[in-house]
Each structure stands twice: as C-alpha cells, then as structure tokens.
mmCIF file of C-alpha atoms in Angstrom:
data_model
loop_
_atom_site.group_PDB
_atom_site.id
_atom_site.type_symbol
_atom_site.label_atom_id
_atom_site.label_comp_id
_atom_site.label_asym_id
_atom_site.label_seq_id
_atom_site.Cartn_x
_atom_site.Cartn_y
_atom_site.Cartn_z
ATOM 1 C CA UNK P 1 29.729 -10.049 -3.533
ATOM 2 C CA UNK P 2 29.888 -6.583 -1.395
ATOM 3 C CA UNK P 3 29.075 -7.321 2.523
ATOM 4 C CA UNK P 4 25.417 -6.597 3.364
ATOM 5 C CA UNK P 5 25.096 -2.838 4.204
ATOM 6 C CA UNK P 6 22.496 -3.924 6.754
ATOM 7 C CA UNK P 7 24.751 -6.517 8.761
ATOM 8 C CA UNK P 8 27.772 -3.299 8.452
ATOM 9 C CA UNK P 9 25.002 -0.873 10.458
ATOM 10 C CA UNK P 10 23.594 -3.448 12.798
ATOM 11 C CA UNK P 11 20.653 -4.769 11.069
ATOM 12 C CA UNK P 12 19.234 -8.255 10.486
ATOM 13 C CA UNK P 13 19.099 -9.125 6.437
ATOM 14 C CA UNK P 14 15.782 -9.985 6.659
ATOM 15 C CA UNK P 15 14.313 -11.432 3.208
ATOM 16 C CA UNK P 16 10.392 -9.968 2.311
ATOM 17 C CA UNK P 17 7.654 -11.879 1.252
ATOM 18 C CA UNK P 18 5.254 -9.732 2.619
ATOM 19 C CA UNK P 19 5.188 -7.510 -0.188
ATOM 20 C CA UNK P 20 5.158 -3.863 -0.792
ATOM 21 C CA UNK P 21 5.114 -3.456 2.894
ATOM 22 C CA UNK P 22 6.179 0.827 4.241
ATOM 23 C CA UNK P 23 7.554 -0.912 7.359
ATOM 24 C CA UNK P 24 9.765 -3.326 5.585
ATOM 25 C CA UNK P 25 10.921 -0.334 3.027
ATOM 26 C CA UNK P 26 8.635 -1.200 -0.020
ATOM 27 C CA UNK P 27 10.256 -2.334 -2.554
ATOM 28 C CA UNK P 28 13.653 -2.527 -4.570
ATOM 29 C CA UNK P 29 14.161 0.482 -5.860
ATOM 30 C CA UNK P 30 14.607 0.014 -9.844
ATOM 31 C CA UNK P 31 18.328 0.690 -11.095
ATOM 32 C CA UNK P 32 17.045 3.285 -13.164
ATOM 33 C CA UNK P 33 15.499 4.830 -10.211
ATOM 34 C CA UNK P 34 18.605 4.610 -8.738
ATOM 35 C CA UNK P 35 20.842 6.475 -11.541
ATOM 36 C CA UNK P 36 18.301 9.411 -11.459
ATOM 37 C CA UNK P 37 18.544 10.415 -8.036
ATOM 38 C CA UNK P 38 22.614 10.019 -7.793
ATOM 39 C CA UNK P 39 22.533 12.279 -10.611
ATOM 40 C CA UNK P 40 20.659 14.661 -9.474
ATOM 41 C CA UNK P 41 21.741 14.969 -6.083
ATOM 42 C CA UNK P 42 24.563 17.154 -5.958
ATOM 43 C CA UNK P 43 23.079 20.143 -8.691
ATOM 44 C CA UNK P 44 20.836 22.893 -7.388
ATOM 45 C CA UNK P 45 17.215 23.069 -8.981
ATOM 46 C CA UNK P 46 14.304 25.061 -9.271
ATOM 47 C CA UNK P 47 11.333 22.305 -7.378
ATOM 48 C CA UNK P 48 8.101 23.929 -8.808
ATOM 49 C CA UNK P 49 10.191 23.774 -12.616
ATOM 50 C CA UNK P 50 10.977 20.153 -12.230
ATOM 51 C CA UNK P 51 7.835 19.466 -10.637
ATOM 52 C CA UNK P 52 6.465 20.278 -13.875
ATOM 53 C CA UNK P 53 8.409 17.805 -15.679
ATOM 54 C CA UNK P 54 7.039 14.883 -13.336
ATOM 55 C CA UNK P 55 3.373 16.293 -13.658
ATOM 56 C CA UNK P 56 4.606 15.777 -18.253
ATOM 57 C CA UNK P 57 5.987 12.117 -17.106
ATOM 58 C CA UNK P 58 2.523 11.557 -15.017
ATOM 59 C CA UNK P 59 0.115 12.702 -17.190
ATOM 60 C CA UNK P 60 1.274 10.507 -19.633
ATOM 61 C CA UNK P 61 1.344 7.218 -17.800
ATOM 62 C CA UNK P 62 -1.635 7.828 -15.508
ATOM 63 C CA UNK P 63 -3.783 9.490 -18.822
ATOM 64 C CA UNK P 64 -4.653 12.652 -16.091
ATOM 65 C CA UNK P 65 -4.303 16.253 -17.224
ATOM 66 C CA UNK P 66 -1.366 16.869 -14.127
ATOM 67 C CA UNK P 67 0.350 15.368 -11.499
ATOM 68 C CA UNK P 68 3.175 16.093 -8.807
ATOM 69 C CA UNK P 69 5.157 14.235 -6.448
ATOM 70 C CA UNK P 70 4.631 14.086 -3.106
ATOM 71 C CA UNK P 71 6.105 12.171 0.495
ATOM 72 C CA UNK P 72 3.433 8.919 0.176
ATOM 73 C CA UNK P 73 0.200 8.611 -0.588
ATOM 74 C CA UNK P 74 -1.166 9.162 2.414
ATOM 75 C CA UNK P 75 -0.186 12.274 2.036
ATOM 76 C CA UNK P 76 -1.436 12.453 -1.433
ATOM 77 C CA UNK P 77 -4.772 11.812 0.344
ATOM 78 C CA UNK P 78 -4.266 14.947 2.754
ATOM 79 C CA UNK P 79 -3.248 17.238 0.232
ATOM 80 C CA UNK P 80 -6.024 16.366 -2.414
ATOM 81 C CA UNK P 81 -9.383 16.705 0.372
ATOM 82 C CA UNK P 82 -7.383 20.094 1.573
ATOM 83 C CA UNK P 83 -7.348 20.975 -2.487
ATOM 84 C CA UNK P 84 -11.296 20.268 -2.329
ATOM 85 C CA UNK P 85 -12.306 22.364 0.988
ATOM 86 C CA UNK P 86 -9.594 25.283 0.412
ATOM 87 C CA UNK P 87 -9.598 25.703 -3.933
ATOM 88 C CA UNK P 88 -6.916 28.108 -4.967
ATOM 89 C CA UNK P 89 -8.074 30.319 -1.653
ATOM 90 C CA UNK P 90 -4.555 30.975 -0.160
ATOM 91 C CA UNK P 91 -5.373 32.175 3.219
ATOM 92 C CA UNK P 92 -7.745 29.308 3.462
ATOM 93 C CA UNK P 93 -4.396 27.405 2.647
ATOM 94 C CA UNK P 94 -2.769 28.750 5.278
ATOM 95 C CA UNK P 95 -5.137 28.749 7.869
ATOM 96 C CA UNK P 96 -5.615 24.553 7.167
ATOM 97 C CA UNK P 97 -6.727 22.631 9.428
ATOM 98 C CA UNK P 98 -8.980 25.460 10.585
ATOM 99 C CA UNK P 99 -11.247 26.334 7.448
ATOM 100 C CA UNK P 100 -13.444 29.380 6.627
ATOM 101 C CA UNK P 101 -15.530 27.294 4.986
ATOM 102 C CA UNK P 102 -18.395 25.187 6.223
ATOM 103 C CA UNK P 103 -17.855 23.260 3.003
ATOM 104 C CA UNK P 104 -15.533 20.424 4.435
ATOM 105 C CA UNK P 105 -17.214 17.222 4.384
ATOM 106 C CA UNK P 106 -15.718 13.802 3.071
ATOM 107 C CA UNK P 107 -17.889 11.088 2.393
ATOM 108 C CA UNK P 108 -15.972 7.944 2.681
ATOM 109 C CA UNK P 109 -17.801 4.054 2.840
ATOM 110 C CA UNK P 110 -17.478 2.675 5.995
ATOM 111 C CA UNK P 111 -15.832 -0.443 4.793
ATOM 112 C CA UNK P 112 -13.120 1.753 3.708
ATOM 113 C CA UNK P 113 -11.910 3.037 6.986
ATOM 114 C CA UNK P 114 -9.084 0.870 7.315
ATOM 115 C CA UNK P 115 -6.104 1.250 8.746
ATOM 116 C CA UNK P 116 -2.760 1.115 6.174
ATOM 117 C CA UNK P 117 0.169 2.134 9.163
ATOM 118 C CA UNK P 118 -2.478 4.422 10.143
ATOM 119 C CA UNK P 119 -6.118 5.439 9.650
ATOM 120 C CA UNK P 120 -7.412 6.379 6.719
ATOM 121 C CA UNK P 121 -9.691 8.632 8.139
ATOM 122 C CA UNK P 122 -6.992 10.720 10.031
ATOM 123 C CA UNK P 123 -4.861 11.722 6.763
ATOM 124 C CA UNK P 124 -8.390 13.220 6.186
ATOM 125 C CA UNK P 125 -8.770 15.249 9.427
ATOM 126 C CA UNK P 126 -4.891 16.606 9.148
ATOM 127 C CA UNK P 127 -6.306 18.487 5.871
ATOM 128 C CA UNK P 128 -9.031 20.056 8.148
ATOM 129 C CA UNK P 129 -12.009 17.080 6.537
ATOM 130 C CA UNK P 130 -14.798 15.894 8.307
ATOM 131 C CA UNK P 131 -15.582 12.288 7.689
ATOM 132 C CA UNK P 132 -18.628 11.406 7.063
ATOM 133 C CA UNK P 133 -19.099 7.516 7.050
ATOM 134 C CA UNK P 134 -21.508 5.997 4.771
ATOM 135 C CA UNK P 135 -23.305 2.802 5.214
ATOM 136 C CA UNK P 136 -22.057 -0.057 7.030
ATOM 137 C CA UNK P 137 -18.840 -1.863 7.172
ATOM 138 C CA UNK P 138 -20.069 -4.349 5.357
ATOM 139 C CA UNK P 139 -22.909 -2.588 3.332
ATOM 140 C CA UNK P 140 -23.304 0.389 1.610
ATOM 141 C CA UNK P 141 -26.236 1.305 -0.679
ATOM 142 C CA UNK P 142 -26.943 3.994 -3.166
ATOM 143 C CA UNK P 143 -29.572 5.648 -0.444
ATOM 144 C CA UNK P 144 -26.251 5.596 1.597
ATOM 145 C CA UNK P 145 -24.893 7.602 -0.096
ATOM 146 C CA UNK P 146 -27.062 9.758 -1.748
ATOM 147 C CA UNK P 147 -28.653 10.822 1.732
ATOM 148 C CA UNK P 148 -24.947 11.118 2.553
ATOM 149 C CA UNK P 149 -23.858 14.075 -0.141
ATOM 150 C CA UNK P 150 -25.011 18.025 1.374
ATOM 151 C CA UNK P 151 -24.242 21.318 0.518
ATOM 152 C CA UNK P 152 -21.069 21.066 2.691
ATOM 153 C CA UNK P 153 -19.886 17.896 0.775
ATOM 154 C CA UNK P 154 -16.441 18.828 -0.880
ATOM 155 C CA UNK P 155 -15.177 15.579 -1.766
ATOM 156 C CA UNK P 156 -15.539 11.509 -1.570
ATOM 157 C CA UNK P 157 -12.885 9.112 -1.004
ATOM 158 C CA UNK P 158 -12.096 5.996 -2.565
ATOM 159 C CA UNK P 159 -9.837 3.365 -0.874
ATOM 160 C CA UNK P 160 -8.576 0.463 -3.531
ATOM 161 C CA UNK P 161 -6.818 -1.958 -1.032
ATOM 162 C CA UNK P 162 -6.725 -5.606 0.280
ATOM 163 C CA UNK P 163 -7.423 -4.673 3.873
ATOM 164 C CA UNK P 164 -11.349 -2.469 2.302
ATOM 165 C CA UNK P 165 -14.209 -4.603 3.166
ATOM 166 C CA UNK P 166 -14.457 -6.667 -0.441
ATOM 167 C CA UNK P 167 -18.012 -7.455 -0.211
ATOM 168 C CA UNK P 168 -21.210 -5.658 0.267
ATOM 169 C CA UNK P 169 -20.252 -2.117 -0.939
ATOM 170 C CA UNK P 170 -20.396 0.879 -3.871
ATOM 171 C CA UNK P 171 -17.409 -0.411 -6.778
ATOM 172 C CA UNK P 172 -15.873 3.122 -8.175
ATOM 173 C CA UNK P 173 -18.276 3.440 -11.184
ATOM 174 C CA UNK P 174 -21.316 3.319 -9.268
ATOM 175 C CA UNK P 175 -19.503 5.392 -6.677
ATOM 176 C CA UNK P 176 -18.425 8.157 -9.223
ATOM 177 C CA UNK P 177 -21.791 8.052 -10.414
ATOM 178 C CA UNK P 178 -23.663 9.380 -7.749
ATOM 179 C CA UNK P 179 -21.131 11.337 -6.639
ATOM 180 C CA UNK P 180 -20.286 13.543 -10.290
ATOM 181 C CA UNK P 181 -24.313 13.507 -9.896
ATOM 182 C CA UNK P 182 -24.381 16.254 -6.943
ATOM 183 C CA UNK P 183 -20.804 17.647 -8.688
ATOM 184 C CA UNK P 184 -18.964 16.039 -5.428
ATOM 185 C CA UNK P 185 -15.524 14.818 -7.240
ATOM 186 C CA UNK P 186 -14.057 11.460 -6.364
ATOM 187 C CA UNK P 187 -10.485 10.751 -4.428
ATOM 188 C CA UNK P 188 -8.905 7.529 -5.325
ATOM 189 C CA UNK P 189 -6.088 5.954 -2.895
ATOM 190 C CA UNK P 190 -4.765 3.938 -4.973
ATOM 191 C CA UNK P 191 -1.615 3.093 -3.282
ATOM 192 C CA UNK P 192 -0.624 -1.016 -4.116
ATOM 193 C CA UNK P 193 -2.467 -1.012 -7.799
ATOM 194 C CA UNK P 194 -0.634 -2.036 -10.948
ATOM 195 C CA UNK P 195 -2.895 -0.228 -13.393
ATOM 196 C CA UNK P 196 -1.355 3.740 -13.688
ATOM 197 C CA UNK P 197 -5.029 4.274 -15.406
ATOM 198 C CA UNK P 198 -8.067 2.542 -14.431
ATOM 199 C CA UNK P 199 -9.431 4.267 -11.939
ATOM 200 C CA UNK P 200 -9.276 7.720 -14.081
ATOM 201 C CA UNK P 201 -10.559 6.046 -16.834
ATOM 202 C CA UNK P 202 -13.745 5.051 -14.149
ATOM 203 C CA UNK P 203 -14.343 8.193 -13.734
ATOM 204 C CA UNK P 204 -12.082 9.459 -10.596
ATOM 205 C CA UNK P 205 -11.199 12.868 -10.788
ATOM 206 C CA UNK P 206 -7.680 12.618 -8.437
ATOM 207 C CA UNK P 207 -5.958 8.655 -8.541
ATOM 208 C CA UNK P 208 -3.147 8.610 -5.731
ATOM 209 C CA UNK P 209 -0.217 6.370 -5.958
ATOM 210 C CA UNK P 210 2.694 4.948 -3.596
ATOM 211 C CA UNK P 211 6.078 5.839 -5.690
ATOM 212 C CA UNK P 212 8.100 3.607 -3.849
ATOM 213 C CA UNK P 213 5.518 0.166 -4.311
ATOM 214 C CA UNK P 214 5.127 -1.543 -7.553
ATOM 215 C CA UNK P 215 6.810 1.484 -9.876
ATOM 216 C CA UNK P 216 9.833 0.754 -7.593
ATOM 217 C CA UNK P 217 10.975 4.192 -6.542
ATOM 218 C CA UNK P 218 12.379 6.065 -4.482
ATOM 219 C CA UNK P 219 9.675 6.741 -0.853
ATOM 220 C CA UNK P 220 7.035 8.721 -2.486
ATOM 221 C CA UNK P 221 3.101 9.279 -3.252
ATOM 222 C CA UNK P 222 1.819 10.341 -6.452
ATOM 223 C CA UNK P 223 -1.401 12.888 -7.060
ATOM 224 C CA UNK P 224 -2.755 12.571 -10.662
ATOM 225 C CA UNK P 225 -6.110 13.607 -12.427
ATOM 226 C CA UNK P 226 -8.200 16.865 -13.151
ATOM 227 C CA UNK P 227 -5.833 19.742 -13.484
ATOM 228 C CA UNK P 228 -7.643 22.487 -11.745
ATOM 229 C CA UNK P 229 -7.555 19.160 -8.263
ATOM 230 C CA UNK P 230 -4.295 18.238 -8.919
ATOM 231 C CA UNK P 231 -3.537 22.406 -9.246
ATOM 232 C CA UNK P 232 -5.633 22.785 -5.901
ATOM 233 C CA UNK P 233 -3.883 20.064 -4.196
ATOM 234 C CA UNK P 234 -0.122 21.027 -5.079
ATOM 235 C CA UNK P 235 -0.917 24.500 -3.607
ATOM 236 C CA UNK P 236 -0.991 23.149 0.137
ATOM 237 C CA UNK P 237 2.487 22.624 -0.264
ATOM 238 C CA UNK P 238 2.319 26.517 0.881
ATOM 239 C CA UNK P 239 0.659 25.354 3.969
ATOM 240 C CA UNK P 240 0.246 22.057 5.901
ATOM 241 C CA UNK P 241 1.891 19.957 2.449
ATOM 242 C CA UNK P 242 5.417 21.840 3.400
ATOM 243 C CA UNK P 243 5.607 18.720 6.321
ATOM 244 C CA UNK P 244 5.368 16.538 3.192
ATOM 245 C CA UNK P 245 7.846 17.739 0.288
ATOM 246 C CA UNK P 246 9.709 15.633 -1.151
ATOM 247 C CA UNK P 247 13.645 16.564 -2.318
ATOM 248 C CA UNK P 248 14.683 16.639 -5.683
ATOM 249 C CA UNK P 249 16.156 13.758 -5.618
ATOM 250 C CA UNK P 250 12.369 11.629 -5.023
ATOM 251 C CA UNK P 251 10.775 13.750 -7.894
ATOM 252 C CA UNK P 252 13.707 12.778 -10.372
ATOM 253 C CA UNK P 253 13.850 9.146 -9.258
ATOM 254 C CA UNK P 254 9.912 8.998 -9.690
ATOM 255 C CA UNK P 255 9.883 10.439 -12.951
ATOM 256 C CA UNK P 256 12.718 7.438 -13.980
ATOM 257 C CA UNK P 257 10.889 5.026 -12.152
ATOM 258 C CA UNK P 258 7.323 5.705 -14.277
ATOM 259 C CA UNK P 259 9.671 5.608 -17.149
ATOM 260 C CA UNK P 260 10.983 2.204 -16.083
ATOM 261 C CA UNK P 261 7.374 1.655 -15.604
ATOM 262 C CA UNK P 262 6.567 2.029 -19.429
ATOM 263 C CA UNK P 263 9.580 -0.398 -20.990
ATOM 264 C CA UNK P 264 9.485 -2.980 -17.775
ATOM 265 C CA UNK P 265 9.239 -6.339 -19.093
ATOM 266 C CA UNK P 266 5.986 -7.221 -17.050
ATOM 267 C CA UNK P 267 4.994 -10.829 -18.645
ATOM 268 C CA UNK P 268 8.750 -11.862 -17.868
ATOM 269 C CA UNK P 269 8.516 -10.913 -14.006
ATOM 270 C CA UNK P 270 5.243 -12.561 -13.956
ATOM 271 C CA UNK P 271 6.592 -15.674 -15.331
ATOM 272 C CA UNK P 272 9.734 -15.605 -12.666
ATOM 273 C CA UNK P 273 7.155 -14.609 -9.429
ATOM 274 C CA UNK P 274 5.387 -17.741 -10.634
ATOM 275 C CA UNK P 275 8.329 -20.210 -10.732
ATOM 276 C CA UNK P 276 8.943 -19.007 -6.913
ATOM 277 C CA UNK P 277 5.319 -20.042 -6.305
ATOM 278 C CA UNK P 278 5.566 -23.245 -7.630
ATOM 279 C CA UNK P 279 9.116 -24.323 -5.202
ATOM 280 C CA UNK P 280 7.593 -22.976 -2.952
ATOM 281 C CA UNK P 281 4.631 -25.315 -3.976
ATOM 282 C CA UNK P 282 6.672 -28.346 -4.023
ATOM 283 C CA UNK P 283 8.683 -27.700 -1.008
ATOM 284 C CA UNK P 284 4.942 -27.292 0.620
ATOM 285 C CA UNK P 285 2.467 -30.334 -0.753
ATOM 286 C CA UNK P 286 2.513 -33.223 0.848
ATOM 287 C CA UNK P 287 3.466 -32.199 4.660
ATOM 288 C CA UNK P 288 0.910 -32.936 6.996
ATOM 289 C CA UNK P 289 -1.598 -30.397 8.141
ATOM 290 C CA UNK P 290 0.195 -27.767 5.539
ATOM 291 C CA UNK P 291 -1.745 -27.031 2.170
ATOM 292 C CA UNK P 292 -0.380 -24.802 -0.173
ATOM 293 C CA UNK P 293 -3.288 -22.520 -2.754
ATOM 294 C CA UNK P 294 -1.610 -20.110 -5.116
ATOM 295 C CA UNK P 295 -4.342 -17.514 -5.054
ATOM 296 C CA UNK P 296 -4.931 -14.056 -7.376
ATOM 297 C CA UNK P 297 -4.307 -10.366 -5.890
ATOM 298 C CA UNK P 298 -7.725 -9.860 -4.422
ATOM 299 C CA UNK P 299 -7.646 -6.210 -6.109
ATOM 300 C CA UNK P 300 -6.800 -7.798 -9.384
ATOM 301 C CA UNK P 301 -2.838 -6.409 -9.232
ATOM 302 C CA UNK P 302 -1.357 -9.276 -12.173
ATOM 303 C CA UNK P 303 0.170 -10.870 -9.486
ATOM 304 C CA UNK P 304 -0.650 -14.543 -7.378
ATOM 305 C CA UNK P 305 0.505 -15.006 -3.943
ATOM 306 C CA UNK P 306 0.548 -18.059 -2.047
ATOM 307 C CA UNK P 307 -1.382 -19.175 0.681
ATOM 308 C CA UNK P 308 -0.606 -21.306 3.500
ATOM 309 C CA UNK P 309 -2.718 -22.848 5.098
ATOM 310 C CA UNK P 310 -1.834 -24.736 8.491
ATOM 311 C CA UNK P 311 -3.575 -26.983 10.619
ATOM 312 C CA UNK P 312 -1.764 -26.512 14.163
ATOM 313 C CA UNK P 313 -2.589 -30.408 15.234
ATOM 314 C CA UNK P 314 -1.427 -31.993 12.612
ATOM 315 C CA UNK P 315 1.440 -29.694 11.851
ATOM 316 C CA UNK P 316 2.653 -29.193 15.444
ATOM 317 C CA UNK P 317 2.303 -25.518 15.233
ATOM 318 C CA UNK P 318 0.153 -23.124 14.389
ATOM 319 C CA UNK P 319 0.252 -20.050 11.835
ATOM 320 C CA UNK P 320 1.131 -17.586 14.034
ATOM 321 C CA UNK P 321 3.758 -19.314 15.609
ATOM 322 C CA UNK P 322 4.720 -20.923 12.235
ATOM 323 C CA UNK P 323 5.196 -17.339 10.989
ATOM 324 C CA UNK P 324 7.411 -15.720 14.001
ATOM 325 C CA UNK P 325 9.474 -19.009 13.516
ATOM 326 C CA UNK P 326 10.613 -17.807 10.298
ATOM 327 C CA UNK P 327 10.594 -14.135 11.540
ATOM 328 C CA UNK P 328 13.168 -15.276 14.530
ATOM 329 C CA UNK P 329 15.334 -17.804 11.995
ATOM 330 C CA UNK P 330 18.495 -16.819 9.742
ATOM 331 C CA UNK P 331 17.745 -15.896 7.694
ATOM 332 C CA UNK P 332 14.611 -13.316 8.910
ATOM 333 C CA UNK P 333 11.123 -14.276 6.313
ATOM 334 C CA UNK P 334 8.757 -11.718 6.977
ATOM 335 C CA UNK P 335 5.748 -13.627 5.785
ATOM 336 C CA UNK P 336 2.509 -11.308 4.581
ATOM 337 C CA UNK P 337 0.372 -12.146 8.313
ATOM 338 C CA UNK P 338 -2.635 -9.439 8.076
ATOM 339 C CA UNK P 339 -4.943 -12.200 8.968
ATOM 340 C CA UNK P 340 -2.656 -15.385 10.826
ATOM 341 C CA UNK P 341 -4.932 -15.779 12.924
ATOM 342 C CA UNK P 342 -7.684 -17.565 10.843
ATOM 343 C CA UNK P 343 -5.049 -20.041 10.404
ATOM 344 C CA UNK P 344 -2.659 -19.034 7.327
ATOM 345 C CA UNK P 345 -0.417 -16.534 5.920
ATOM 346 C CA UNK P 346 0.647 -15.604 2.360
ATOM 347 C CA UNK P 347 3.614 -15.985 0.805
ATOM 348 C CA UNK P 348 4.200 -12.480 -2.060
ATOM 349 C CA UNK P 349 6.414 -13.071 -4.222
ATOM 350 C CA UNK P 350 6.889 -8.992 -5.974
ATOM 351 C CA UNK P 351 10.438 -8.624 -3.717
ATOM 352 C CA UNK P 352 13.024 -11.234 -4.245
ATOM 353 C CA UNK P 353 16.618 -10.799 -5.422
ATOM 354 C CA UNK P 354 17.455 -14.075 -6.848
ATOM 355 C CA UNK P 355 18.241 -17.186 -5.153
ATOM 356 C CA UNK P 356 16.485 -15.703 -2.289
ATOM 357 C CA UNK P 357 13.579 -17.727 -3.364
ATOM 358 C CA UNK P 358 15.227 -21.265 -2.291
ATOM 359 C CA UNK P 359 16.293 -19.887 1.088
ATOM 360 C CA UNK P 360 12.587 -19.026 1.461
ATOM 361 C CA UNK P 361 11.464 -22.743 0.387
ATOM 362 C CA UNK P 362 14.854 -23.623 2.452
ATOM 363 C CA UNK P 363 13.484 -22.113 5.221
ATOM 364 C CA UNK P 364 10.066 -22.831 5.440
ATOM 365 C CA UNK P 365 10.994 -26.861 5.354
ATOM 366 C CA UNK P 366 13.139 -26.355 8.105
ATOM 367 C CA UNK P 367 10.629 -24.685 10.713
ATOM 368 C CA UNK P 368 7.823 -27.200 9.260
ATOM 369 C CA UNK P 369 10.240 -29.933 10.355
ATOM 370 C CA UNK P 370 11.201 -29.309 13.165
ATOM 371 C CA UNK P 371 8.165 -28.338 14.806
ATOM 372 C CA UNK P 372 6.534 -31.705 13.714
ATOM 373 C CA UNK P 373 9.465 -33.162 15.725
ATOM 374 C CA UNK P 374 8.495 -31.466 18.836
ATOM 375 C CA UNK P 375 6.746 -33.541 20.858
ATOM 376 C CA UNK P 376 4.385 -30.911 22.043
ATOM 377 C CA UNK P 377 2.176 -28.868 19.475
ATOM 378 C CA UNK P 378 3.150 -25.166 19.650
ATOM 379 C CA UNK P 379 0.512 -23.160 20.427
ATOM 380 C CA UNK P 380 1.106 -19.701 22.336
ATOM 381 C CA UNK P 381 -2.122 -17.261 22.857
ATOM 382 C CA UNK P 382 -2.789 -15.337 20.081
ATOM 383 C CA UNK P 383 -3.338 -12.090 21.776
ATOM 384 C CA UNK P 384 0.361 -11.852 22.978
ATOM 385 C CA UNK P 385 1.525 -10.994 19.565
ATOM 386 C CA UNK P 386 0.316 -7.930 18.860
ATOM 387 C CA UNK P 387 0.510 -7.265 22.611
ATOM 388 C CA UNK P 388 4.076 -7.633 22.016
ATOM 389 C CA UNK P 389 3.798 -5.481 18.466
ATOM 390 C CA UNK P 390 3.005 -2.406 20.829
ATOM 391 C CA UNK P 391 4.656 -2.755 23.838
ATOM 392 C CA UNK P 392 8.186 -2.765 22.096
ATOM 393 C CA UNK P 393 7.288 -0.201 20.106
ATOM 394 C CA UNK P 394 6.242 2.130 22.749
ATOM 395 C CA UNK P 395 9.767 1.501 23.822
ATOM 396 C CA UNK P 396 10.989 2.442 21.209
ATOM 397 C CA UNK P 397 14.297 3.459 20.644
ATOM 398 C CA UNK P 398 15.201 0.649 23.163
#
C-alpha cells in the first residue's frame, strides 16, 4: 500500500465519522471526478462555454432550466441573492455590494439563521442584501412572512440543514406559496442534501448544492433553477463572483461527479453503511453508561447515523471528553459533536474507506475501557472546549 500523503506532509491521518464537513475536506472524491479533473488540467478551455456544458448536466440532474458551478454553496447564496437584486443590470453588478435600487431586502426565517462555518446572513449581506428576519427562533407563522414582504423585497432564502430549528417554522411548500403570491423568488440552500430534484419540484426558483459533499466532487457549489434567475446569478462573475470563481478542473469535475451520481449504486452504499452502524452498535451495547441508537437523518437524506449517549457517572467520562479523546488518539477519530453538551455525539458512516469502520470500533472500545479503568471521572468544564477552539484559530498558523 502506498504511503498516506497526509503523513508524508506532516498531517494527522484522521478518520472522519463526522460527516460531509468542509473543515475535514468534505468527502471522498469519486474516481470519475478525479479522472475528469486530471484530464482537463493540462488543457485550455473557454470557461463560459464549459459552464454551458455544465448547465446542461446540472439541468438534467436537478430538473432546473439551467445551472452553473461556483466556489461553494455559500458562494451560491451570495450570487443568487445578488442576481435577484441586480437582475441583468451590468452597472449594478459592478457596484455591488453598494446597490442602485432600494429593492434589496431578503427574507429569512429567524430559525434558519445558522452557521455552517460562517453565518448564513453574512452570505446575503456580502451580496448587498438587507436581511429581514421573519418570526422568532422557534416560531414562524404565515402572518409573519406575509407582513414582512414589501416593495423592497428582492428574494426569500430557505435553509435546509440539520442546524436549523426543526419545529414551529414554515415548511418549504408554505414558504414558497407565500413568497410567490407576492412575486418574490425563493432561493433554497440545500448544501448537504441528497435529493437533487425535490426542492425545485416543491417550487423553489433556485436551489443550491455543495458539489463536494454527497456528490463526491471537487470543492464547489452548484446553482440550479429558473434560467433567468440562474443567468442573473452567473453574471455576478463579472462582479462579486470574481472572488468566488472556480477553475476548469472544478467545473469538469462536478460534471463528472453528477454523471457518476446517476449510475451510483445508492442501495448498495446504504447497505454497506448500515453494516458499519451495526458493527458499532455491537461494540457499544452492554457497556456501562453507553447507549447506542441508530437514527435517521433529520432532513430526510437516505442515511442513518449512530447517536452515542454517555452517562458520565457510569462511563467515567463525559461525552465531550470522549469525543476529544477519540480525536487526540492514534489514529484520530473525528466524531459529529455539534450537540455534545447534551451528553451525546454522532457517528456518521458515509465517509469511510474499507476497513476504517473496524478501526473506529476498536478506538471506541479502547477509550471507553481506559475511562472505566480510571479512578476518577474524566469531566473537564465544557466551556473550555470552545475557548480552546477559538484560541487555537486566533494563533494560526502558529
């Protein structure tokens, strides 16, 4: 077996059971995309023509009228919002984020203003949009949105994510119905979603996807939907989109990843992932202070994850200390820990190379055995975790 490139350049050989996280490199790029990128890198192309070819593939896979590839789903939010504000006015495109029209308000449900590594509302503000929050964090009703729409409303953004509040808010069908009744286009951020067609089918005017998550393409974002709105977003490449551009390899790589998606053995992949979850459950069942539950994805993606719930007194360790111990060990196992203060974390099976599922099981057993053998309960203050994270990034690159 060839040497792991990560160790050869001094990086930790992490195993990702967190999911399609950008901070970990998102996903394993499919061989078809790797081959496509390698084949086009030595060649010159006319980028806009290549994007036309990508548009046809994106339209076929998403059911939209047109599409293009940009730097990320976050870039897609900015470009789609900018397009809704400027239309095809080239002078307005050059002036952004300063605006030439007062029609720049963008509606977002308050419970959808989350962070995916950066705040959703910042992607809107970068485009010159004025964010108008609708409802409260845990409650949005029709009247909230109906009264928020004015002659200044340029668009409405709907976020599909495990981070958003998942109760008490308007669903997409109702959100679209209210917006369209007043002629307001709806932009859906569906970065980490498996179904490439459902959001446009439900009435969204533009749907945005990450090319580098479930699709297994290069780092990128996909903008798809109604031709005029997609075109107006594409025109932003002559303005704020210049800093969000992608190269020929990303465009062609996304095209290959999309075409591979059509042929993928989705049922076989799901069966393999379930075998990983069952192995981990067998490893954890019966251990003192540990409850292992296999749960469906909260946004209806066709995958399950394992919730590992820790009783600190019985397991002799907190959920966050166990997550940290897994991440520090050899090899490092990075779990899905965004709710770890509630005494649990998740194991995501979708980004493993063959055999790594056994390493994960072994490391779980190792750290739990070590904690149980401890004379004292391992329980560091939770607030120290956040402080360490930001202290570290503020010192980068040291």
